[in-house]
Amino acid sequence: MDTGLTTIAEADIEKHRATAQSMITRIVVLEDSGGKSGAALAGTGRRFVSTVSTGSVRKTREVELSKTVAAVRPGDQLMSIPQHTLLYRARRGIAVALAIADIFARSGDLESLQAKNARAPLEGEDAAHFKKLLSAAAYVSAFSLASYLAQLIDGDGEPPNDIKEPDFLFDTPQDALKSLVAGLDAALAGAKDDAELMTRARAFARIAIEGLLTRKGRFDGLGAFENAHIRLDADDFTLDGFDVAPGRKAKPLVMTFKKPEEVVGNHIAKYQAIKLAKMLMAYDFERELNPFVELGGFLFTFIGDGSPGTGKTTLIQMIAGLLNDYCQVASYPFVYENFGVDQISSYQGKSGQNCKQFITNVLNPRAIGFGTVDDIDQVAARRSDDRASAGQQEITGVLMEAFSGASTVIRGNCSFGMFSNYPENVDDALRQRAGARWVVDGPQSRDDYIDIFVLLAGKNHKIPLGKHDLYAAQEIKRAVADAYEGHAKPHEDGLMQVYERFMKENGEPKTLADIGTYLHLIKQAEPRFTGRAIRNITDAIKMRAMDIELPDEWFETPEAFMHKNYDEKRAMIEELRGPFSLAMVMQEINRYADSEFRYSDRADDAAVERMVRDARLRERALAEIEDMKAKGMWDA
């Protein structure tokens, strides 16, 4: 199939309208009986199950989707706008799916084999090949309808847990679509109002897509469709092979953006955030790869920690604002999502589904994505925490698999940031999946506090500034150089002891063997300093090697850099990078190891405080019991 953009003509859809209308009006489908009676046994909620095997028995069922939708408001002969919209989208989706099946047939041998089969039944290899391609076309049509419904139906409520996967049939495209219509009808039956109707329809589309993707390996003839890019402008519907689109086109991002100069302090975090935004814009949509992934230094995940009020939210607003502005210049789609505590569900498995959908939306390779998990310590739980909810444990598992799992693919179009006031409460394995550590410590110096007060106070006054060079301390290059230099030696007491021991025994590091010795000493002092920690440090070092300032002019017009092809972008970036030094290596080791010692110390301090409090309460309780016994009031 042509891997360029394929547009669907309205005439190609219109010719299938009658067929689509008949499918939403009345169809007859075959379904497995499952050996269960339809009536419940008297006095119980159970149904009779026959002792006779009926696994091969199938029964017919009439499906009238239009009547099922109308039954939501039985007292009104006229359907509501959501009811009519759902029926229209279902009919339109069926017609679009049949048109896409026609495109698939024309792209290979299926159309010619259909013509031969119409003249005389095919035999031998031709018949087997025809059946294989017809099943593939059926799969494509089913995936197209499910994707159409998922993208174009709005349903924001909590989806129920009783929606089942359709009984898929892949004999012909029409059979495949009938099986989806029957599944949709069953999902909508019993909806109490319009909101539930739309929510159930959207949930069914998602479940159908998941079911189809698990069956994808059964079909041999889908290769031509993998790289297809199909667009229907009239409906704002896009199909990029079997990539799952993030749903209905995102609403315009409503957010209070911050400029870099409005972020006071946090110099290293701000500097790396600006670099990250420019790195993401190097992504090539044709190759679906970012040169920074190949050259090294791309930041896929990071964690920012600091006390409340130090500027974590401001940092998120700055990154999102930069990416939003760059994407508007380049005319690229931009997806920003935050995953928070409001998406933890009481339904078993739903929290994991919500998190998986969040990951899928941000990973969408047809957009630039930025995902954040604010207050990660509240959203995802330690696996050893028996007080955490099942939903928090589900989220921990999903994030670990997404950030560094067996199936993780880093294209370089998106990045995920985790933020927390208490990172020591985050599961160790999840925290170590953060490729970078950003200390969000807010304003530190006298100049920082003057700058932030002037910035926030505004201009509605005539008070003189005084002797101060406003915002000079926020000059990014100077501030970052000073901040990096500050990590030439460790900050945490535990790491400082390791550093002093290393310097006493080995002197200043001069070779890679010296670096390895230092890392081994850190491991002996902090058991959680594992191989993944070393990988994160080397990634940070590579990022420092790519510590290049992509010129702002590259992002002022799309032609200057963003719209160039992959090879040109890669060459432009390579010209700017240089080698890393031993000083950089020691700074990055100390920065990362400081964070691990800080998290350990905080966790230990919190554990000690709990033990002290419990001991004090126990002593107080014993004293009160003795007092009650002395007064004769203790009869336990």
Short mmCIF file of C-alpha atoms in Angstrom, two decimals, residues 27-425:
data_model
loop_
_atom_site.label_atom_id
_atom_site.label_comp_id
_atom_site.label_asym_id
_atom_site.label_seq_id
_atom_site.Cartn_x
_atom_site.Cartn_y
_atom_site.Cartn_z
CA ILE A 27 -29.01 -7.81 11.36
CA VAL A 28 -28.98 -11.47 12.33
CA VAL A 29 -25.81 -12.84 13.90
CA LEU A 30 -24.67 -16.25 15.11
CA GLU A 31 -23.41 -16.40 18.69
CA ASP A 32 -22.11 -19.07 21.06
CA SER A 33 -24.76 -20.14 23.51
CA GLY A 34 -22.12 -20.95 26.14
CA GLY A 35 -24.31 -23.66 27.66
CA LYS A 36 -26.04 -21.16 29.95
CA SER A 37 -29.73 -20.67 30.43
CA GLY A 38 -31.11 -17.19 29.97
CA ALA A 39 -33.30 -17.40 33.10
CA ALA A 40 -32.04 -17.28 36.67
CA LEU A 41 -32.88 -20.08 39.10
CA ALA A 42 -35.62 -19.07 41.52
CA GLY A 43 -34.29 -17.54 44.72
CA THR A 44 -30.69 -17.26 43.44
CA GLY A 45 -28.64 -15.07 41.19
CA ARG A 46 -27.28 -18.13 39.37
CA ARG A 47 -28.17 -19.53 35.99
CA PHE A 48 -28.65 -23.15 35.02
CA VAL A 49 -25.62 -24.69 33.31
CA SER A 50 -26.31 -27.79 31.28
CA THR A 51 -24.27 -30.93 31.97
CA VAL A 52 -24.35 -31.67 28.24
CA SER A 53 -21.49 -30.13 26.24
CA THR A 54 -22.81 -27.40 23.96
CA GLY A 55 -19.47 -25.81 23.02
CA SER A 56 -20.14 -26.14 19.29
CA VAL A 57 -23.78 -25.00 19.46
CA ARG A 58 -24.47 -21.53 18.06
CA LYS A 59 -27.74 -19.68 18.01
CA THR A 60 -29.02 -16.76 16.01
CA ARG A 61 -29.78 -13.37 17.51
CA GLU A 62 -31.53 -10.41 15.97
CA VAL A 63 -29.68 -7.17 16.55
CA GLU A 64 -31.51 -3.86 16.15
CA LEU A 65 -29.03 -1.19 17.20
CA SER A 66 -31.35 1.72 16.43
CA LYS A 67 -34.05 0.30 18.75
CA THR A 68 -31.50 -0.36 21.53
CA VAL A 69 -30.34 3.26 21.35
CA ALA A 70 -33.91 4.58 21.25
CA ALA A 71 -34.84 2.46 24.31
CA VAL A 72 -32.65 4.66 26.54
CA ARG A 73 -35.51 7.21 26.58
CA PRO A 74 -38.59 5.03 26.03
CA GLY A 75 -41.08 7.77 26.86
CA ASP A 76 -39.91 10.03 24.03
CA GLN A 77 -40.55 9.15 20.40
CA LEU A 78 -37.87 11.58 19.27
CA MET A 79 -34.24 10.66 19.95
CA SER A 80 -31.99 13.06 21.81
CA ILE A 81 -28.93 14.67 20.23
CA PRO A 82 -26.47 12.18 21.85
CA GLN A 83 -28.64 9.22 20.72
CA HIS A 84 -28.84 10.51 17.17
CA THR A 85 -25.11 11.35 17.16
CA LEU A 86 -24.19 7.83 18.28
CA LEU A 87 -26.35 6.18 15.62
CA TYR A 88 -25.02 8.52 12.95
CA ARG A 89 -21.41 7.85 13.97
CA ALA A 90 -22.05 4.09 13.96
CA ARG A 91 -23.54 4.22 10.46
CA ARG A 92 -20.88 6.57 9.18
CA GLY A 93 -18.14 4.45 10.78
CA ILE A 94 -19.40 1.29 9.07
CA ALA A 95 -19.41 3.03 5.67
CA VAL A 96 -15.91 4.42 6.27
CA ALA A 97 -14.67 0.97 7.35
CA LEU A 98 -16.03 -0.63 4.15
CA ALA A 99 -14.39 2.12 2.08
CA ILE A 100 -11.05 1.45 3.83
CA ALA A 101 -11.51 -2.28 3.14
CA ASP A 102 -11.89 -1.36 -0.56
CA ILE A 103 -8.63 0.63 -0.41
CA PHE A 104 -6.93 -2.37 1.18
CA ALA A 105 -8.30 -4.65 -1.57
CA ARG A 106 -7.00 -2.37 -4.32
CA SER A 107 -3.54 -2.18 -2.75
CA GLY A 108 -2.90 -5.91 -3.24
CA ASP A 109 -4.24 -8.97 -5.02
CA LEU A 110 -7.59 -9.10 -3.26
CA GLU A 111 -9.53 -7.00 -5.79
CA SER A 112 -8.37 -9.07 -8.77
CA LEU A 113 -9.04 -12.34 -6.90
CA GLN A 114 -12.54 -11.12 -6.03
CA ALA A 115 -13.19 -10.51 -9.73
CA LYS A 116 -11.92 -14.00 -10.64
CA ASN A 117 -13.98 -15.60 -7.91
CA ALA A 118 -17.11 -13.84 -9.17
CA ARG A 119 -16.65 -15.44 -12.60
CA ALA A 120 -15.79 -18.92 -11.30
CA PRO A 121 -15.00 -20.30 -7.83
CA LEU A 122 -11.26 -20.21 -7.10
CA GLU A 123 -9.40 -23.42 -6.38
CA GLY A 124 -6.06 -24.53 -4.97
CA GLU A 125 -3.48 -21.90 -4.01
CA ASP A 126 -5.60 -19.06 -5.39
CA ALA A 127 -8.48 -20.04 -3.12
CA ALA A 128 -6.22 -20.22 -0.05
CA HIS A 129 -4.60 -16.87 -0.90
CA PHE A 130 -8.03 -15.32 -1.50
CA LYS A 131 -9.31 -16.54 1.87
CA LYS A 132 -6.22 -15.18 3.64
CA LEU A 133 -6.58 -11.73 2.07
CA LEU A 134 -10.34 -11.64 2.68
CA SER A 135 -9.78 -12.35 6.37
CA ALA A 136 -7.14 -9.61 6.45
CA ALA A 137 -9.60 -7.17 4.86
CA ALA A 138 -12.17 -8.18 7.49
CA TYR A 139 -9.64 -7.44 10.25
CA VAL A 140 -8.80 -4.05 8.70
CA SER A 141 -12.48 -3.09 8.47
CA ALA A 142 -13.12 -4.06 12.10
CA PHE A 143 -10.07 -2.10 13.29
CA SER A 144 -11.18 0.90 11.22
CA LEU A 145 -14.69 0.94 12.72
CA ALA A 146 -13.40 0.54 16.29
CA SER A 147 -10.85 3.34 15.72
CA TYR A 148 -13.51 5.59 14.15
CA LEU A 149 -15.79 5.17 17.17
CA ALA A 150 -12.91 5.68 19.62
CA GLN A 151 -11.82 8.93 17.97
CA LEU A 152 -15.22 10.47 17.28
CA ILE A 153 -17.39 9.56 20.27
CA ASP A 154 -17.19 11.69 23.41
CA GLY A 155 -17.67 9.85 26.68
CA ASP A 156 -16.03 11.28 29.77
CA GLY A 157 -17.72 9.24 32.51
CA GLU A 158 -16.38 6.28 34.47
CA PRO A 159 -16.71 3.26 32.12
CA PRO A 160 -18.45 0.22 33.59
CA ASN A 161 -16.77 -3.15 34.08
CA ASP A 162 -19.47 -5.29 32.46
CA ILE A 163 -18.64 -4.51 28.82
CA LYS A 164 -17.46 -7.61 27.02
CA GLU A 165 -15.28 -8.11 23.98
CA PRO A 166 -17.31 -8.74 20.80
CA ASP A 167 -17.56 -12.22 19.31
CA PHE A 168 -15.27 -11.40 16.37
CA LEU A 169 -15.85 -12.95 12.95
CA PHE A 170 -13.29 -12.46 10.19
CA ASP A 171 -14.83 -14.29 7.22
CA THR A 172 -15.62 -11.12 5.25
CA PRO A 173 -15.53 -7.37 6.01
CA GLN A 174 -19.32 -7.37 6.34
CA ASP A 175 -19.22 -10.25 8.85
CA ALA A 176 -16.53 -8.50 10.87
CA LEU A 177 -18.56 -5.29 11.04
CA LYS A 178 -21.73 -7.19 11.98
CA SER A 179 -19.88 -8.79 14.89
CA LEU A 180 -18.82 -5.34 16.11
CA VAL A 181 -22.35 -3.95 15.75
CA ALA A 182 -23.66 -6.92 17.77
CA GLY A 183 -21.03 -6.28 20.45
CA LEU A 184 -21.88 -2.57 20.52
CA ASP A 185 -25.58 -3.38 20.85
CA ALA A 186 -24.87 -5.66 23.82
CA ALA A 187 -22.66 -2.99 25.44
CA LEU A 188 -25.38 -0.32 25.12
CA ALA A 189 -28.26 -2.48 26.38
CA GLY A 190 -29.51 -1.20 29.71
CA ALA A 191 -27.88 2.24 29.54
CA LYS A 192 -29.81 4.51 31.90
CA ASP A 193 -29.23 7.88 30.24
CA ASP A 194 -27.46 9.63 27.38
CA ALA A 195 -24.22 10.14 29.31
CA GLU A 196 -23.94 6.43 30.13
CA LEU A 197 -24.84 5.57 26.53
CA MET A 198 -21.88 7.54 25.16
CA THR A 199 -19.52 6.34 27.90
CA ARG A 200 -20.39 2.71 27.22
CA ALA A 201 -19.96 3.19 23.45
CA ARG A 202 -16.49 4.71 23.89
CA ALA A 203 -15.47 2.00 26.37
CA PHE A 204 -16.65 -0.68 23.92
CA ALA A 205 -14.51 0.84 21.15
CA ARG A 206 -11.43 0.72 23.39
CA ILE A 207 -12.09 -2.89 24.41
CA ALA A 208 -12.65 -3.86 20.77
CA ILE A 209 -9.33 -2.26 19.73
CA GLU A 210 -7.48 -4.08 22.50
CA GLY A 211 -9.07 -7.37 21.44
CA LEU A 212 -8.20 -6.79 17.80
CA LEU A 213 -4.57 -5.97 18.58
CA THR A 214 -4.17 -9.23 20.53
CA ARG A 215 -5.41 -11.12 17.43
CA LYS A 216 -3.26 -9.25 14.94
CA GLY A 217 -0.61 -12.00 14.77
CA ARG A 218 -3.14 -14.44 13.31
CA PHE A 219 -3.31 -12.62 9.98
CA ASP A 220 -0.63 -12.92 7.31
CA GLY A 221 -1.78 -10.34 4.78
CA LEU A 222 -1.70 -7.17 6.87
CA GLY A 223 1.82 -6.03 5.98
CA ALA A 224 0.66 -3.60 3.32
CA PHE A 225 -1.57 -1.80 5.82
CA GLU A 226 1.07 -1.37 8.55
CA ASN A 227 2.44 1.88 7.11
CA ALA A 228 -0.80 3.25 5.69
CA HIS A 229 -1.73 6.84 6.53
CA ILE A 230 -5.43 7.40 5.84
CA ARG A 231 -7.17 10.71 6.42
CA LEU A 232 -10.83 11.77 6.28
CA ASP A 233 -10.85 15.56 6.64
CA ALA A 234 -14.63 15.87 6.80
CA ASP A 235 -14.70 13.89 10.06
CA ASP A 236 -11.21 14.79 11.33
CA PHE A 237 -10.45 11.05 11.37
CA THR A 238 -6.92 9.70 10.91
CA LEU A 239 -5.73 6.11 10.69
CA ASP A 240 -1.96 5.47 10.85
CA GLY A 241 -1.71 1.76 10.22
CA PHE A 242 -2.45 -0.05 13.46
CA ASP A 243 -1.16 2.69 15.75
CA VAL A 244 -3.83 3.47 18.31
CA ALA A 245 -4.71 7.14 18.09
CA PRO A 246 -5.12 8.95 21.40
CA GLY A 247 -8.85 9.36 20.88
CA ARG A 248 -10.84 12.34 19.80
CA LYS A 249 -8.74 15.30 18.77
CA ALA A 250 -7.47 16.99 21.90
CA LYS A 251 -9.02 20.26 22.94
CA PRO A 252 -6.75 23.30 22.81
CA LEU A 253 -4.33 23.20 25.72
CA VAL A 254 -5.59 25.56 28.42
CA MET A 255 -2.71 26.30 30.75
CA THR A 256 -0.87 29.24 32.27
CA PHE A 257 2.45 29.05 30.47
CA LYS A 258 5.63 30.43 32.00
CA LYS A 259 8.63 31.91 30.22
CA PRO A 260 12.15 30.79 31.28
CA GLU A 261 12.86 34.24 32.71
CA GLU A 262 9.83 33.82 35.01
CA VAL A 263 11.46 30.78 36.67
CA VAL A 264 13.77 32.06 39.43
CA GLY A 265 16.40 29.67 40.80
CA ASN A 266 16.35 25.96 39.87
CA HIS A 267 19.15 26.69 37.42
CA ILE A 268 20.15 23.16 36.38
CA ALA A 269 16.54 21.98 36.20
CA LYS A 270 15.56 25.03 34.11
CA TYR A 271 18.54 24.61 31.82
CA GLN A 272 17.87 20.92 31.20
CA ALA A 273 14.16 21.65 30.69
CA ILE A 274 14.96 24.15 27.93
CA LYS A 275 17.32 21.63 26.33
CA LEU A 276 14.67 18.91 26.57
CA ALA A 277 12.09 21.05 24.78
CA LYS A 278 14.50 21.70 21.91
CA MET A 279 15.55 18.02 21.81
CA LEU A 280 11.94 16.92 21.34
CA MET A 281 11.53 19.28 18.40
CA ALA A 282 14.34 17.44 16.56
CA TYR A 283 11.95 14.46 16.14
CA ASP A 284 11.48 13.33 12.54
CA PHE A 285 7.90 12.29 11.73
CA GLU A 286 8.84 10.34 8.60
CA ARG A 287 11.50 8.17 10.27
CA GLU A 288 9.65 8.30 13.61
CA LEU A 289 13.01 8.77 15.31
CA ASN A 290 14.93 11.56 17.01
CA PRO A 291 18.64 12.10 16.22
CA PHE A 292 19.28 12.60 19.94
CA VAL A 293 18.13 9.01 20.58
CA GLU A 294 20.73 7.73 18.13
CA LEU A 295 23.52 10.12 19.16
CA GLY A 296 22.84 9.82 22.88
CA GLY A 297 21.64 12.26 25.48
CA PHE A 298 17.88 12.05 24.94
CA LEU A 299 15.90 12.39 28.17
CA PHE A 300 12.93 9.98 28.12
CA THR A 301 12.14 10.08 31.84
CA PHE A 302 13.16 12.31 34.72
CA ILE A 303 12.14 12.97 38.31
CA GLY A 304 12.03 16.39 39.93
CA ASP A 305 11.99 16.61 43.70
CA GLY A 306 11.92 19.45 46.13
CA SER A 307 10.07 20.95 49.06
CA PRO A 308 6.54 22.36 48.58
CA GLY A 309 6.57 25.77 46.91
CA THR A 310 9.98 25.52 45.25
CA GLY A 311 8.65 25.71 41.68
CA LYS A 312 7.81 22.23 40.36
CA THR A 313 4.49 23.37 38.88
CA THR A 314 6.14 26.46 37.38
CA LEU A 315 8.74 24.21 35.75
CA ILE A 316 5.98 22.05 34.20
CA GLN A 317 4.26 25.18 32.88
CA MET A 318 7.55 26.39 31.38
CA ILE A 319 8.27 23.13 29.52
CA ALA A 320 4.69 22.84 28.23
CA GLY A 321 4.76 26.49 27.14
CA LEU A 322 8.02 26.10 25.21
CA LEU A 323 6.80 22.94 23.46
CA ASN A 324 3.44 24.50 22.67
CA ASP A 325 5.12 27.55 21.08
CA TYR A 326 7.60 25.45 19.09
CA CYS A 327 4.84 23.11 17.84
CA GLN A 328 2.73 26.06 16.72
CA VAL A 329 5.67 27.38 14.68
CA ALA A 330 6.27 23.94 13.11
CA SER A 331 2.52 23.09 12.78
CA TYR A 332 3.08 19.89 14.74
CA PRO A 333 0.41 18.35 16.98
CA PHE A 334 1.26 18.65 20.67
CA VAL A 335 -0.11 16.40 23.42
CA TYR A 336 0.26 17.30 27.09
CA GLU A 337 -1.30 15.16 29.81
CA ASN A 338 -0.95 14.99 33.56
CA PHE A 339 -1.75 11.81 35.46
CA GLY A 340 -2.96 12.54 38.96
CA VAL A 341 -4.69 11.06 41.98
CA ASP A 342 -8.12 11.74 40.46
CA GLN A 343 -7.48 8.90 37.98
CA ILE A 344 -7.09 6.27 40.69
CA SER A 345 -10.27 4.20 40.49
CA SER A 346 -12.02 1.98 43.03
CA TYR A 347 -12.74 -0.55 40.26
CA GLN A 348 -10.23 -3.37 40.02
CA GLY A 349 -8.01 -2.94 36.98
CA LYS A 350 -9.41 0.48 36.03
CA SER A 351 -6.51 2.47 37.52
CA GLY A 352 -4.07 0.45 35.43
CA GLN A 353 -6.22 1.02 32.33
CA ASN A 354 -6.31 4.77 32.99
CA CYS A 355 -2.53 4.85 33.36
CA LYS A 356 -2.02 2.75 30.24
CA GLN A 357 -4.24 5.13 28.27
CA PHE A 358 -2.23 8.09 29.60
CA ILE A 359 1.01 6.44 28.44
CA THR A 360 -0.50 5.59 25.03
CA ASN A 361 -1.73 9.15 24.50
CA VAL A 362 1.70 10.67 25.19
CA LEU A 363 3.61 8.02 23.23
CA ASN A 364 1.55 8.63 20.07
CA PRO A 365 4.27 8.79 17.36
CA ARG A 366 2.26 11.24 15.26
CA ALA A 367 2.60 14.03 17.84
CA ILE A 368 5.10 15.70 20.16
CA GLY A 369 4.19 14.57 23.67
CA PHE A 370 4.91 15.62 27.25
CA GLY A 371 3.45 13.66 30.15
CA THR A 372 3.73 14.45 33.83
CA VAL A 373 2.88 12.53 36.98
CA ASP A 374 2.54 15.12 39.72
CA ASP A 375 2.83 13.93 43.33
CA ILE A 376 4.11 10.56 42.12
CA ASP A 377 4.46 9.37 45.73
CA GLN A 378 0.66 9.60 46.12
CA VAL A 379 -0.23 8.22 42.70
CA ALA A 380 2.08 5.18 42.59
CA ALA A 381 2.81 3.10 45.68
CA ARG A 382 5.78 1.14 46.91
CA ARG A 383 5.22 -2.53 46.13
CA SER A 384 6.05 -3.34 49.76
CA ASP A 385 3.44 -0.90 51.12
CA ASP A 386 0.53 -3.01 52.37
CA ARG A 387 -1.47 0.13 53.15
CA ALA A 388 -1.52 1.25 49.51
CA SER A 389 -4.63 0.69 47.41
CA ALA A 390 -4.79 -1.87 44.63
CA GLY A 391 -5.13 0.99 42.15
CA GLN A 392 -1.84 2.55 43.27
CA GLN A 393 -0.09 -0.81 42.91
CA GLU A 394 -1.53 -1.20 39.39
CA ILE A 395 -0.19 2.23 38.42
CA THR A 396 3.28 1.38 39.73
CA GLY A 397 3.38 -1.73 37.54
CA VAL A 398 2.18 0.10 34.41
CA LEU A 399 4.69 2.95 34.83
CA MET A 400 7.60 0.55 35.42
CA GLU A 401 6.77 -1.40 32.26
CA ALA A 402 6.26 1.76 30.20
CA PHE A 403 9.42 3.57 31.32
CA SER A 404 11.89 0.68 31.10
CA GLY A 405 10.14 -2.55 30.24
CA ALA A 406 10.79 -5.32 27.75
CA SER A 407 8.50 -3.69 25.18
CA THR A 408 9.59 -0.06 25.73
CA VAL A 409 10.48 1.69 22.47
CA ILE A 410 11.99 5.18 22.72
CA ARG A 411 11.37 7.13 19.51
CA GLY A 412 12.26 10.55 20.89
CA ASN A 413 8.92 12.28 20.31
CA CYS A 414 7.94 12.49 23.97
CA SER A 415 9.21 12.67 27.52
CA PHE A 416 7.74 11.84 30.93
CA GLY A 417 8.38 13.81 34.10
CA MET A 418 7.63 12.63 37.64
CA PHE A 419 7.43 15.23 40.39
CA SER A 420 7.27 14.77 44.13
CA ASN A 421 7.79 16.49 47.46
CA TYR A 422 8.68 13.12 49.00
CA PRO A 423 10.58 11.03 46.41
CA GLU A 424 11.82 8.69 49.13
CA ASN A 425 8.26 7.28 49.24
#
